[in-house]
XYZ file of C-alpha atoms in Angstrom:
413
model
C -257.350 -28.916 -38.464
C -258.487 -26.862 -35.389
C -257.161 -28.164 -31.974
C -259.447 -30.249 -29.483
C -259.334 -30.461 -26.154
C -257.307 -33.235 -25.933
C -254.594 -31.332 -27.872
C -254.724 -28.972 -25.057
C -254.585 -31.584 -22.098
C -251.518 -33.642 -23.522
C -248.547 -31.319 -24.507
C -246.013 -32.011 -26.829
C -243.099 -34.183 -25.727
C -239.405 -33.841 -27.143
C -238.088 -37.676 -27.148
C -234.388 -38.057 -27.488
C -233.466 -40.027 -30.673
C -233.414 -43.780 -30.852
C -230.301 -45.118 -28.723
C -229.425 -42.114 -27.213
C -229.130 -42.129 -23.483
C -230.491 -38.872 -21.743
C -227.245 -36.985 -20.100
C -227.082 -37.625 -16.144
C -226.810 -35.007 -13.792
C -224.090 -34.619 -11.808
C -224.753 -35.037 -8.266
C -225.179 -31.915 -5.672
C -221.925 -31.729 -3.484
C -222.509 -33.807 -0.193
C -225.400 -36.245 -2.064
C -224.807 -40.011 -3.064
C -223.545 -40.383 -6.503
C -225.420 -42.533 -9.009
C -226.263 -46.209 -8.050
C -225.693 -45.086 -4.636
C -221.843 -45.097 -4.973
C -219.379 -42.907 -2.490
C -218.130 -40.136 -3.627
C -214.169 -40.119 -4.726
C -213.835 -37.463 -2.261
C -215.428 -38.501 1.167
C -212.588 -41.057 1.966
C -209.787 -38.684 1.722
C -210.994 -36.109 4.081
C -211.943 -38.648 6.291
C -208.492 -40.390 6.610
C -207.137 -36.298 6.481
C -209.385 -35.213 8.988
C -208.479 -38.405 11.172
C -204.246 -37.803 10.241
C -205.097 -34.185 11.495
C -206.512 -35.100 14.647
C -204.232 -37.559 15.772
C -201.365 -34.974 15.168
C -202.899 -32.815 17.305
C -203.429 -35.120 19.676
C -199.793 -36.774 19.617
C -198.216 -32.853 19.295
C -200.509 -31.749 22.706
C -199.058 -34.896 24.186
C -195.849 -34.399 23.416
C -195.867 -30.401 24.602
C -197.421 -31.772 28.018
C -194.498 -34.496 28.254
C -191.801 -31.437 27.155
C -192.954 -28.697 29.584
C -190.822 -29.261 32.075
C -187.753 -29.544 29.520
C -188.715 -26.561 27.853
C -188.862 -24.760 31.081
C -185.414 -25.746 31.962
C -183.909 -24.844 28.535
C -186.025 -21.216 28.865
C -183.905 -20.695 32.261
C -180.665 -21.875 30.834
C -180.705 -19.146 27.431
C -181.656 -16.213 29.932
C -178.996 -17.233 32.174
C -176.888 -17.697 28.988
C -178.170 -14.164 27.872
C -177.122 -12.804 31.667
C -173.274 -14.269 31.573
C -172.916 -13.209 28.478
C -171.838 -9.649 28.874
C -168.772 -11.131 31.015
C -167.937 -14.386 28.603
C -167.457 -12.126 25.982
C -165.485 -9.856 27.865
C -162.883 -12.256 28.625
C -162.947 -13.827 25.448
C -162.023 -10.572 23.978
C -159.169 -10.383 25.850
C -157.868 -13.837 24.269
C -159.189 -16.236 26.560
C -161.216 -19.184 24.899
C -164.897 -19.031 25.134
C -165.372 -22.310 26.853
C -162.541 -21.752 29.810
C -164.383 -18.461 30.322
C -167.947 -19.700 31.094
C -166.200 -22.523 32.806
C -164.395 -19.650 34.998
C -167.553 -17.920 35.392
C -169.991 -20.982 36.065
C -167.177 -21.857 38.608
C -167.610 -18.536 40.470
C -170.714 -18.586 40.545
C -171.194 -22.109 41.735
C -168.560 -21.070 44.854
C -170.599 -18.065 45.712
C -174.046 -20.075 46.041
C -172.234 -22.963 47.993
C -170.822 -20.394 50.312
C -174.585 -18.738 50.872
C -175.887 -22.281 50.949
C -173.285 -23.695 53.655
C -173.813 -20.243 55.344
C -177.228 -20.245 55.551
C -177.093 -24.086 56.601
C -174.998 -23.848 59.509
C -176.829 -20.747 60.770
C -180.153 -22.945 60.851
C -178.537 -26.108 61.972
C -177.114 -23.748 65.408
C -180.633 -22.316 66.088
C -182.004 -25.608 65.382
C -179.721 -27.129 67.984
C -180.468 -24.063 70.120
C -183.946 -24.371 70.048
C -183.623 -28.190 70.940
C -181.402 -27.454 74.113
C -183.487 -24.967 75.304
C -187.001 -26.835 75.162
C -186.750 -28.357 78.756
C -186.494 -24.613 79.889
C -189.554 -23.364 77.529
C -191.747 -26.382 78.457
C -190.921 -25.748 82.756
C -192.224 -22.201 82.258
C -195.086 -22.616 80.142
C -196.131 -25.601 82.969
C -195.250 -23.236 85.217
C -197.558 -20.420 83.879
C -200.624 -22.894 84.001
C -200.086 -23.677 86.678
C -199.965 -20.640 88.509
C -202.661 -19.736 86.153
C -205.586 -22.400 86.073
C -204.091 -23.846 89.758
C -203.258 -26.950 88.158
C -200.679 -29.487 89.355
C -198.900 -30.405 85.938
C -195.339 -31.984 86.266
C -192.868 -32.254 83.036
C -192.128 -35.911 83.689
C -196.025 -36.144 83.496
C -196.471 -34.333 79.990
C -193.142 -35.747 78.488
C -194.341 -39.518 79.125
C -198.255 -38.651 77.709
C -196.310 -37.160 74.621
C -193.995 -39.889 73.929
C -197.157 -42.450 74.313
C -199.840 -40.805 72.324
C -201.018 -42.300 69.178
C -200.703 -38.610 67.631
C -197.107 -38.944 67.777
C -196.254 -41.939 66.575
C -198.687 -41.654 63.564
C -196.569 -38.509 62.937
C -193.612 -40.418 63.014
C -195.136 -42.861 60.552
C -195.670 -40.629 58.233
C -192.511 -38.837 58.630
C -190.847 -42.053 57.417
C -192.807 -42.647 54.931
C -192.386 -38.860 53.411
C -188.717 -39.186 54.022
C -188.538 -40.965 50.426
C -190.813 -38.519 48.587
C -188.579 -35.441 50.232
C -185.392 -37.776 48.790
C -187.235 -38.113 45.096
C -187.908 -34.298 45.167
C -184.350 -33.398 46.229
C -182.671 -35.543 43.822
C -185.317 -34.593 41.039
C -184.460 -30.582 41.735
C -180.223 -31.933 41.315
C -180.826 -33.088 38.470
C -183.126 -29.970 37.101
C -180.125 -27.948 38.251
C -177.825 -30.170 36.397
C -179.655 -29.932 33.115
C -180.082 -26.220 33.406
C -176.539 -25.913 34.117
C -175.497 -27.683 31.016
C -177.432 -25.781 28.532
C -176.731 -23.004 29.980
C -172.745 -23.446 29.694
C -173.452 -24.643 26.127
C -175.313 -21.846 25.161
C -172.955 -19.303 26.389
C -169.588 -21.179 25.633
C -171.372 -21.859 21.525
C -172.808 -18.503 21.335
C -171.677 -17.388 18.254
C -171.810 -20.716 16.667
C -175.729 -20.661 17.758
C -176.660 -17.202 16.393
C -174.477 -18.497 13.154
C -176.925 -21.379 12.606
C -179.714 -19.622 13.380
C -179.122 -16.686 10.802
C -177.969 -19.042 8.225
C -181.867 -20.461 7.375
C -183.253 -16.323 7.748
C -183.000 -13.971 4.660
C -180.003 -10.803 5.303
C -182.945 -8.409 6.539
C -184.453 -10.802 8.948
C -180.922 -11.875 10.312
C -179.873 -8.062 11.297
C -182.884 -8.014 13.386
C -182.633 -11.334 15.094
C -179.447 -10.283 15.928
C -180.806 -6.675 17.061
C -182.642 -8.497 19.082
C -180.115 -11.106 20.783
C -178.122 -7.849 21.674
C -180.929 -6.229 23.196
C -181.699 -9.069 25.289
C -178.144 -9.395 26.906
C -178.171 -6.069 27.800
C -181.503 -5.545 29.165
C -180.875 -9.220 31.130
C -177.797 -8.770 31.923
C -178.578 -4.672 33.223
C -181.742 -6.651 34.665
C -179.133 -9.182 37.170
C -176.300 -6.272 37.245
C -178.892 -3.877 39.488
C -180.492 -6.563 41.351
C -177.082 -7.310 42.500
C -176.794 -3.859 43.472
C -179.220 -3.435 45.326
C -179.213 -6.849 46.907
C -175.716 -5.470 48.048
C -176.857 -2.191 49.463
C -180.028 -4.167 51.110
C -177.258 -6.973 52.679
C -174.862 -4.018 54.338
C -177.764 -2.391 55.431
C -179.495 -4.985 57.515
C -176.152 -6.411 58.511
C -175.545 -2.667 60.235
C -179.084 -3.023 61.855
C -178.725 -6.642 63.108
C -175.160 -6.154 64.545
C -176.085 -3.214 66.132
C -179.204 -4.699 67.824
C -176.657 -7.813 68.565
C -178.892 -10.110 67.066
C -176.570 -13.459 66.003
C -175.877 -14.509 62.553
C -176.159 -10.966 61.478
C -173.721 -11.200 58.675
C -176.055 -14.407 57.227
C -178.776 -12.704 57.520
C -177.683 -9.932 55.691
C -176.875 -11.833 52.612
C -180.314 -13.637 53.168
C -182.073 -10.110 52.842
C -180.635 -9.088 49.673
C -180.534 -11.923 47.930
C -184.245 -13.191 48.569
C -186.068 -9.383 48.431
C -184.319 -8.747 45.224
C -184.559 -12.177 43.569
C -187.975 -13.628 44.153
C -190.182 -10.360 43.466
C -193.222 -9.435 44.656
C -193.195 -10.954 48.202
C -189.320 -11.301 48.185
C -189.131 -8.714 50.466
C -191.319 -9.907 52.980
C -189.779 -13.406 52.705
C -186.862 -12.044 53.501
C -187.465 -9.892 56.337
C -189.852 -13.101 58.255
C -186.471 -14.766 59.512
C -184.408 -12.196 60.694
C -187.706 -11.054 62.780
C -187.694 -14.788 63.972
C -184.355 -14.995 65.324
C -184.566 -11.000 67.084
C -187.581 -12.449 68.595
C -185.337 -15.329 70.405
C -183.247 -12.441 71.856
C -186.210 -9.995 72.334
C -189.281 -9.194 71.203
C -188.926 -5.653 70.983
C -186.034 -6.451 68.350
C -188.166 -8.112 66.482
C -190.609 -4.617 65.914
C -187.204 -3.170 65.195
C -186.356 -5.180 62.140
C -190.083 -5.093 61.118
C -189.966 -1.282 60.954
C -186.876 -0.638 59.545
C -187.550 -3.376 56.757
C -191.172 -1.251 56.122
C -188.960 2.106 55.861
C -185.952 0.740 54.033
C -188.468 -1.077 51.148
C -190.372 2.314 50.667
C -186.743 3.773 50.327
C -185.854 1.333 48.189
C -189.026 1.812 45.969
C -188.509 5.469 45.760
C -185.300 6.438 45.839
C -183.220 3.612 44.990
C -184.563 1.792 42.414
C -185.819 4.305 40.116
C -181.979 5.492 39.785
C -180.404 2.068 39.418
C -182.693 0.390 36.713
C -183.356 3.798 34.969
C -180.544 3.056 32.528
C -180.676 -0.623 32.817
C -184.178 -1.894 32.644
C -186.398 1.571 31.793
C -189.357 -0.088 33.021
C -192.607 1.396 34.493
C -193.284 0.094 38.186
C -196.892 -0.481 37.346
C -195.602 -3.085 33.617
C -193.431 -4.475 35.975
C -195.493 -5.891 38.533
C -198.260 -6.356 35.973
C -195.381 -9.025 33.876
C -194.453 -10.425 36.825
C -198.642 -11.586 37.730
C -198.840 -12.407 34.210
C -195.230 -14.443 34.563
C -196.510 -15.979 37.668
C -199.703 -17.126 35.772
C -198.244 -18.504 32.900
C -195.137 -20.349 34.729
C -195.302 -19.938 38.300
C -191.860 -18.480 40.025
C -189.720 -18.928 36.920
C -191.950 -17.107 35.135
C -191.940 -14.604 37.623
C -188.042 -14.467 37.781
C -187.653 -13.735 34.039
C -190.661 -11.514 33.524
C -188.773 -8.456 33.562
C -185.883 -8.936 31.412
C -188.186 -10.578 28.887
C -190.688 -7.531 29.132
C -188.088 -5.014 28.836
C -186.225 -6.729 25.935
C -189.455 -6.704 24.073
C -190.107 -3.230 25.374
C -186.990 -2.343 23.741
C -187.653 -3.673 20.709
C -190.563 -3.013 19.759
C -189.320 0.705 21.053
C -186.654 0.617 17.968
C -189.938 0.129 15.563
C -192.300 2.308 16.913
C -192.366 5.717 15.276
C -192.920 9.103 18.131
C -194.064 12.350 16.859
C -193.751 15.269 18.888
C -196.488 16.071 21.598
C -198.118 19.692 21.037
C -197.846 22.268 23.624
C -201.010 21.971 25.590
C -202.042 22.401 29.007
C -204.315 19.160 29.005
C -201.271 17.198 28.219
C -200.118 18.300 32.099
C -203.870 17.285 32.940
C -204.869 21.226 33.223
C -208.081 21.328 32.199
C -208.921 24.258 29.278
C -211.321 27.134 30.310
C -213.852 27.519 27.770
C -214.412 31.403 26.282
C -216.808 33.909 28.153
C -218.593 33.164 31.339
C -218.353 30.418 33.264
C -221.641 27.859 34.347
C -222.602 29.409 37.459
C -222.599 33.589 35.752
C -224.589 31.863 32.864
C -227.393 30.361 35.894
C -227.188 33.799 37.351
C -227.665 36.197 34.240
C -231.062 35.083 33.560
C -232.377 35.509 37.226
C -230.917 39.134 37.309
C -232.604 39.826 33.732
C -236.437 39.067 35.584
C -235.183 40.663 38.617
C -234.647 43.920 36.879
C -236.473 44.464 34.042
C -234.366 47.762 32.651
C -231.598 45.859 32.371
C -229.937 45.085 28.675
């Protein structure tokens, strides 16, 4: 029979067999699954996406809480890392580890107490100096208005309108009332010192027993260099502290000679105070150091005071030059320019701490990465010097002129 039209218009239609069920198809990943069910899936990344957020959360917590603890325990293993050289020195020798950083922490405890009382008493005497002397100061500065501006100003006068003006007794308000907070922060830095001083003692008296437990969980390659790189720190720390000390030395005698020559008082204090703030706070250590003895020329003259200022200016360039680059040469071997970038970047990351320990840590990884790093050797050529190479034949300005002369003179080749 021929087809008709109707043929055409209604195709052919493959029905599945009597009580068969067509096959479903599987839902597309992120849709609803049949009968509008949730997917198996969705809650378990939900209540893992939620577990992973809240441990972030509780772990940045935590770290914030911990920062201050962490810096502490960062201070105690470099100054671990800096008596170590002399610990195991003296435990060599037969002496038990523990008695020897207890001998050591002990000297070093007498030395800053010394500096500290030192440094005290010198303060507490110009203190008391200044206060004896302030009837004198205030008579000639009335005295100087008075002859100046023809004013009739009396001490009694300006002693009474200072001891009843509301300016002074809100400042003695609030100097009560910041007496506590100055108490808080004083017994808050004890105890910082106390806690750094114990780990520190416990790291250097359980040294070996430390780098024993920390090798045992590291395969034998990993734990020779881990302890490559524990030995490279003490040395490069304890090189770092051994020509600061130096040179605080040198910088001490140096401005002792200067201040006992101009007669300035406390000279010997202020010595000590010279080399050990320029050489232990960096960067503006030295001009820390040099703002008090200029204070306390300037009570005996002011010309002494542009005395100290200069010879501080020429004894720091001498120091930068000369000095320096001979001491930490086989200590440190650090550039000038790493040294006071680390120390910025120290400064950012954990303000004068970070500052302190920036060049140890810098030159320890300097030196280790150093040990890993393979050199070739540099070709013999003049641009290495920064000499620039002539090129072949005539220069720029012969090549400008040949053409000129060519017009100029037609005969010529």
């Amino acid at each position: 029979m021929a087809p008709t039209d109707e043929d055409d218009q209604h195709p052919i239609r493959h029905t599945a067999p009597t009580g068969a069920t067509p096959p479903d198809r599987p839902p597309a990943f992120g849709g609803v699954a049949p009968g509008g069910r949730m997917p198996r899936w969705l809650p378990r990344a939900m209540v893992l996406a939620l577990a992973l957020v809240a441990s972030f959360q509780l772990g940045s917590w935590a770290f914030h809480q911990l920062t201050a603890l962490l810096i502490n325990i960062l201070i105690a293993f470099f100054l671990a890392l800096a008596i170590e050289p002399a610990v195991s020195r003296m435990a060599a020798r037969g002496m038990r580890r523990g008695l020897a950083t207890f001998l050591v922490f002990l000297g070093l405890t007498v030395v800053v107490a010394g500096f500290v009382t030192l440094l005290g008493s010198m303060l507490a005497g110009q203190i008391i100096k200044m206060v004896e002397g302030f009837p004198g100061y205030l008579d000639s500065l009335i005295n100087w208005i008075n002859a100046s501006f023809h004013t009739e100003l009396r001490r009694v006068d300006v002693q009474e309108g200072l001891l009843h003006s509301d300016w002074l007794r809100k400042y003695a308000q609030n100097s009560a009332a910041g007496v506590l907070d100055v108490s808080a922060q004083v017994l808050g830095g004890l105890f910082r010192l106390l806690t750094i001083g114990l780990f520190s003692f416990y790291f250097a008296a359980d040294g070996p027993r430390l780098r024993r437990a920390l090798c045992s969980v590291l395969p034998p390659a990993r734990q020779a260099e881990v302890l490559r790189a524990w030995e490279i720190a003490v040395d490069k720390t304890g090189g770092y502290l051994y020509s600061r000390g130096l040179m605080a030395l040198i910088s001490g005698v140096a401005h002792y000679i200067l201040l006992q020559a101009l007669g300035v008082p406390y000279a010997p204090v202020l010595g000590v105070w010279v080399g050990l703030v320029s050489q232990f706070i960096p960067t503006i250590g030295t001009y820390l150091a040099g703002a008090l003895p200029m204070l306390i020329a300037f009570t005996v003259d002011p010309w002494y005071a542009v005395w100290v200022l200069a010879f501080v200016l020429v004894y720091q360039q001498f120091e930068n030059y000369v000095l320096q680059p001979k001491l930490t040469a086989k200590t440190v071997d650090i550039h000038p320019a790493v040294a006071f970038g680390s120390v910025i970047a120290g400064t950012a990351l954990l303000g004068a701490v970070g500052a302190l320990i920036a060049i140890p840590a810098v030159a320890t990884l300097q030196a280790f990465l150093g040990a890993y790093v393979k050199r070739y050797a540099v070709t013999d050529d003049p641009r290495v010097q920064g000499h620039r190479a002539r090129a072949n034949g005539p220069g720029l300005l012969a090549r400008m002129r040949r053409p000129r002369t060519a017009q100029s003179d037609p005969e010529a080749p």
